[in-house]
Coordinates of C-alpha atoms and ligand atoms in Angstrom, one line a residue:
X1 CA 120.8 25.9 81.1
X2 CA 118.4 25.1 78.6
X3 CA 120.5 25.8 75.7
X4 CA 122.9 23.3 77.3
X5 CA 120.6 20.6 78.1
X6 CA 119.6 21.0 74.0
X7 CA 123.1 20.8 73.5
X8 CA 123.9 17.9 75.5
X9 CA 121.0 15.8 74.3
X10 CA 121.9 16.7 70.5
X11 CA 125.2 15.8 71.3
X12 CA 124.2 12.2 72.7
X13 CA 121.9 11.5 69.8
X14 CA 124.9 12.5 67.1
X15 CA 126.9 10.4 69.2
X16 CA 125.2 6.9 69.8
X17 CA 123.2 6.5 66.4
X18 CA 120.5 3.9 66.3
X19 CA 121.5 1.2 64.0
X20 CA 118.4 1.6 61.4
X21 CA 117.7 -2.4 60.7
X22 CA 117.6 -2.7 64.6
X23 CA 115.1 0.2 65.1
X24 CA 112.8 -1.6 62.1
X25 CA 112.9 -4.5 63.8
X26 CA 112.1 -3.4 66.9
X27 CA 109.1 -0.8 66.2
X28 CA 107.7 -3.8 64.0
X29 CA 107.2 -6.3 66.6
X30 CA 104.3 -4.4 68.2
X31 CA 101.6 -3.2 66.6
X32 CA 101.4 0.0 69.2
X33 CA 104.6 1.3 67.6
X34 CA 103.3 0.1 64.1
X35 CA 100.7 2.5 64.8
X36 CA 103.0 5.5 65.5
X37 CA 103.4 8.2 62.8
X38 CA 106.5 9.3 61.1
X39 CA 106.9 12.1 63.5
X40 CA 106.0 10.3 66.6
X41 CA 108.5 7.2 65.2
X42 CA 111.1 9.7 64.9
X43 CA 110.1 11.3 68.6
X44 CA 110.4 7.6 70.1
X45 CA 113.7 6.6 68.5
X46 CA 115.4 10.3 70.1
X47 CA 114.0 8.9 73.3
X48 CA 115.0 5.1 73.1
X49 CA 118.8 6.7 72.4
X50 CA 118.8 9.0 75.1
X51 CA 117.3 6.1 77.5
X52 CA 119.7 4.0 76.5
X53 CA 122.4 6.5 77.2
X54 CA 120.9 7.8 81.0
X55 CA 119.8 3.7 82.2
X56 CA 122.3 1.2 82.8
X57 CA 120.7 -2.1 81.8
X58 CA 121.7 -5.2 82.9
X59 CA 121.2 -9.1 83.2
X60 CA 121.1 -11.4 85.8
X61 CA 120.8 -15.1 86.6
X62 CA 122.7 -15.8 83.2
X63 CA 120.4 -13.9 81.0
X64 CA 122.6 -13.0 77.6
X65 CA 121.4 -9.6 77.1
X66 CA 122.0 -8.6 73.4
X67 CA 120.9 -4.8 72.1
X68 CA 117.9 -5.9 70.7
X69 CA 116.9 -6.5 74.2
X70 CA 117.8 -3.4 75.4
X71 CA 115.8 -1.4 72.5
X72 CA 112.8 -3.4 73.2
X73 CA 112.7 -2.4 76.6
X74 CA 113.6 0.8 75.6
X75 CA 111.1 1.7 73.1
X76 CA 108.2 0.0 75.5
X77 CA 109.2 2.2 78.0
X78 CA 109.5 4.9 76.1
X79 CA 105.7 4.9 74.8
X80 CA 104.4 6.0 77.9
X81 CA 107.0 9.2 77.9
X82 CA 106.4 10.1 73.9
X83 CA 104.8 13.1 74.5
X84 CA 106.1 14.0 78.3
X85 CA 109.9 14.0 78.6
X86 CA 112.5 11.4 79.7
X87 CA 113.0 13.6 83.1
X88 CA 109.8 11.4 84.1
X89 CA 112.1 8.4 84.6
X90 CA 114.4 10.5 86.5
X91 CA 116.6 9.5 89.9
X92 CA 117.5 6.0 89.7
X93 CA 119.0 4.4 87.1
X94 CA 119.5 0.5 86.9
X95 CA 117.3 -2.2 84.8
X96 CA 118.0 -5.3 85.8
X97 CA 116.5 -8.2 83.2
X98 CA 116.4 -11.8 84.2
X99 CA 115.9 -14.5 81.7
X100 CA 112.3 -16.1 83.0
X101 CA 110.6 -15.1 86.2
X102 CA 112.3 -14.6 88.8
X103 CA 112.4 -14.6 92.8
X104 CA 111.1 -11.8 95.1
X105 CA 111.9 -11.7 98.4
X106 CA 110.8 -9.1 100.8
X107 CA 109.3 -8.8 104.5
X108 CA 106.4 -6.8 105.5
X109 CA 104.0 -6.3 108.7
X110 CA 100.5 -7.1 108.0
X111 CA 97.5 -5.0 109.7
X112 CA 97.9 -7.4 113.0
X113 CA 101.2 -6.3 113.6
X114 CA 102.3 -9.5 112.4
X115 CA 105.5 -9.9 110.1
X116 CA 106.1 -11.9 107.3
X117 CA 108.9 -13.1 105.1
X118 CA 107.5 -13.6 101.0
X119 CA 109.1 -15.2 98.2
X120 CA 107.3 -14.8 95.0
X121 CA 107.6 -15.1 91.6
X122 CA 107.5 -12.3 90.0
X123 CA 107.6 -11.2 86.5
X124 CA 108.3 -7.5 87.2
X125 CA 108.7 -5.1 89.7
X126 CA 109.7 -1.4 91.0
X127 CA 111.5 -0.4 93.3
X128 CA 110.9 3.5 94.7
X129 CA 113.7 5.5 93.6
X130 CA 115.7 1.7 92.9
X131 CA 115.5 -0.6 90.0
X132 CA 113.1 -1.7 87.2
X133 CA 113.6 -5.6 87.3
X134 CA 111.9 -7.6 84.2
X135 CA 111.7 -11.2 83.3
X136 CA 112.9 -11.1 79.6
X137 CA 110.3 -13.8 78.7
X138 CA 107.3 -12.1 80.0
X139 CA 109.3 -8.4 78.4
X140 CA 109.4 -9.8 75.2
X141 CA 106.2 -10.9 74.7
X142 CA 104.5 -9.9 71.1
X143 CA 101.0 -11.4 71.4
X144 CA 100.8 -13.1 74.9
X145 CA 97.1 -11.6 76.9
X146 CA 96.1 -8.7 74.6
X147 CA 96.4 -5.8 76.9
X148 CA 99.4 -7.7 78.9
X149 CA 102.7 -5.8 78.6
X150 CA 104.9 -6.1 81.7
X151 CA 107.3 -3.6 80.2
X152 CA 104.9 -0.7 80.2
X153 CA 103.3 -1.9 83.7
X154 CA 106.6 -1.4 85.6
X155 CA 107.6 1.8 84.4
X156 CA 103.7 3.3 85.1
X157 CA 104.6 2.3 88.6
X158 CA 107.8 4.5 88.3
X159 CA 105.7 7.2 86.7
X160 CA 103.4 6.8 89.8
X161 CA 106.4 6.4 92.0
X162 CA 107.5 10.4 91.1
X163 CA 105.6 11.8 93.9
X164 CA 106.1 9.0 96.2
X165 CA 104.9 5.7 97.2
X166 CA 103.2 3.6 94.4
X167 CA 99.1 5.0 95.1
X168 CA 98.2 5.5 91.6
X169 CA 98.2 9.4 92.0
X170 CA 100.9 10.5 89.8
X171 CA 101.8 14.2 89.5
X172 CA 99.4 15.5 87.5
X173 CA 100.5 18.5 84.9
X174 CA 99.1 22.0 85.7
X175 CA 95.3 22.6 84.6
X176 CA 95.0 18.8 85.0
X177 CA 92.0 18.7 87.9
X178 CA 93.0 16.1 90.9
X179 CA 89.4 16.0 92.2
X180 CA 88.5 14.8 88.6
X181 CA 91.2 11.8 88.7
X182 CA 90.6 10.7 91.9
X183 CA 86.7 10.9 90.8
X184 CA 87.6 8.7 87.5
X185 CA 90.1 6.4 89.3
X186 CA 88.1 5.5 92.2
X187 CA 85.0 4.8 90.7
X188 CA 86.5 2.9 88.3
X189 CA 88.4 1.1 90.6
X190 CA 85.8 0.2 93.0
X191 CA 83.0 -1.1 89.9
X192 CA 86.0 -3.5 88.8
X193 CA 86.5 -5.0 92.0
X194 CA 82.8 -5.6 92.0
X195 CA 82.8 -6.9 88.6
X196 CA 85.9 -9.5 89.3
X197 CA 84.7 -10.3 92.7
X198 CA 81.9 -11.5 91.3
X199 CA 83.1 -13.5 88.2
X200 CA 82.4 -11.4 85.7
X201 CA 84.5 -11.0 82.0
X202 CA 86.6 -8.2 81.6
X203 CA 88.7 -6.9 78.9
X204 CA 91.1 -5.5 81.6
X205 CA 93.4 -7.9 83.7
X206 CA 92.0 -9.1 86.9
X207 CA 95.2 -7.7 88.6
X208 CA 93.9 -4.1 88.7
X209 CA 91.5 -4.7 91.2
X210 CA 94.6 -5.9 93.8
X211 CA 95.0 -2.1 94.8
X212 CA 94.8 1.6 93.1
X213 CA 98.7 1.8 92.3
X214 CA 97.9 -1.8 90.2
X215 CA 95.1 -0.4 89.0
X216 CA 97.0 2.7 87.8
X217 CA 99.7 0.3 86.1
X218 CA 97.4 -1.7 84.4
X219 CA 95.3 0.3 83.0
X220 CA 98.3 2.2 81.6
X221 CA 99.7 -1.2 79.9
X222 CA 96.3 -1.4 78.5
X223 CA 95.9 2.1 77.7
X224 CA 99.1 1.1 75.0
X225 CA 98.2 -1.9 74.2
X226 CA 93.9 -2.3 73.9
X227 CA 93.2 1.3 74.3
X228 CA 89.7 0.8 72.9
X229 CA 88.7 -1.5 75.5
X230 CA 89.5 1.0 77.9
X231 CA 87.9 3.8 76.4
X232 CA 84.3 1.4 76.2
X233 CA 85.2 0.2 79.4
X234 CA 85.7 2.9 81.1
X235 CA 85.9 5.7 78.9
X236 CA 86.4 8.9 82.1
X237 CA 89.6 6.7 82.8
X238 CA 90.4 6.9 79.5
X239 CA 90.2 10.9 79.1
X240 CA 92.6 11.3 82.2
X241 CA 95.2 8.7 80.7
X242 CA 94.7 10.6 77.5
X243 CA 95.6 14.2 79.4
X244 CA 98.1 12.5 81.0
X245 CA 100.2 11.2 79.0
X246 CA 99.5 13.5 76.3
X247 CA 98.6 11.0 73.3
X248 CA 95.4 9.3 72.3
X249 CA 96.1 5.8 70.9
X250 CA 92.7 4.4 70.3
X251 CA 92.3 7.1 67.8
X252 CA 95.9 6.8 66.5
X253 CA 95.4 3.2 65.8
X254 CA 91.7 3.6 64.4
X255 CA 93.7 6.2 62.2
X256 CA 96.4 3.7 61.2
X257 CA 93.6 1.2 60.3
X258 CA 92.3 3.3 57.9
X259 CA 95.3 4.2 56.6
X260 CA 96.0 0.3 55.8
X261 CA 92.6 0.2 54.5
X262 CA 93.5 2.7 51.5
X263 CA 96.9 0.9 51.3
X264 CA 95.3 -2.8 50.7
X265 CA 92.3 -1.0 48.5
X266 CA 95.2 0.8 46.3
X267 CA 97.3 -2.7 46.1
X268 CA 93.9 -5.0 44.8
X269 CA 94.7 -5.8 41.5
X270 CA 93.5 -4.2 38.5
X271 CA 92.5 -7.3 36.6
X272 CA 91.2 -10.5 38.0
Ligands
ZN1 ZN1 102.3 -3.7 89.3

């Protein structure tokens, strides 16, 4: 069936070209897309076309959803699957986008057996086998807090939930060591909780201390947004994420900034 999948994929790519100007404006927005090589940008573009074909991105709360917004969301989501496969987003279809924070209502029973009803403002939500819900005001942020990216965060939860409820343990590749993953994430999570509890400064969003699933999602967003900080603070977690996502964004950013330096030297005035 591989030939059929390839044929179908090629046909979708042929029939749904992505406007060049729109694509350039979206990839120009984010430092992490600007750092991609030409080949990586082409791969991201193909995934974005397939993503937009497979998923239904719908507006809620009176938002007027434009093509550019759809492409922005798809491009950020596909940064995580760039070297994996869109099949990591299988089993669900809908992305719901609100203009700004939305109110989530849910019920839960606590450890003492007491039922609670909660209404909380949210910037993003991921449902097991259900939709991803996003606040556009947060999704479009180009340069909010470094390391903060609600789109990548919610889609990391989706990848985590491929093997059941979110727990910070996505399905690892053959050849990856599950015990090494647990050791790296377990130790980093404990250390991070302790640092947050005593108010120590950290380059990583303190929300990561909430739960191992949040730790994985926050570290995944920082892995793309501010990879050098993750590599410095939790090197072993960085190595596990690089093996899982099959990319090394810190090295890619360093290579990108070397090229920029060479270019700016090359453009320096020949007479002063
Ligand atoms: Zn989360």
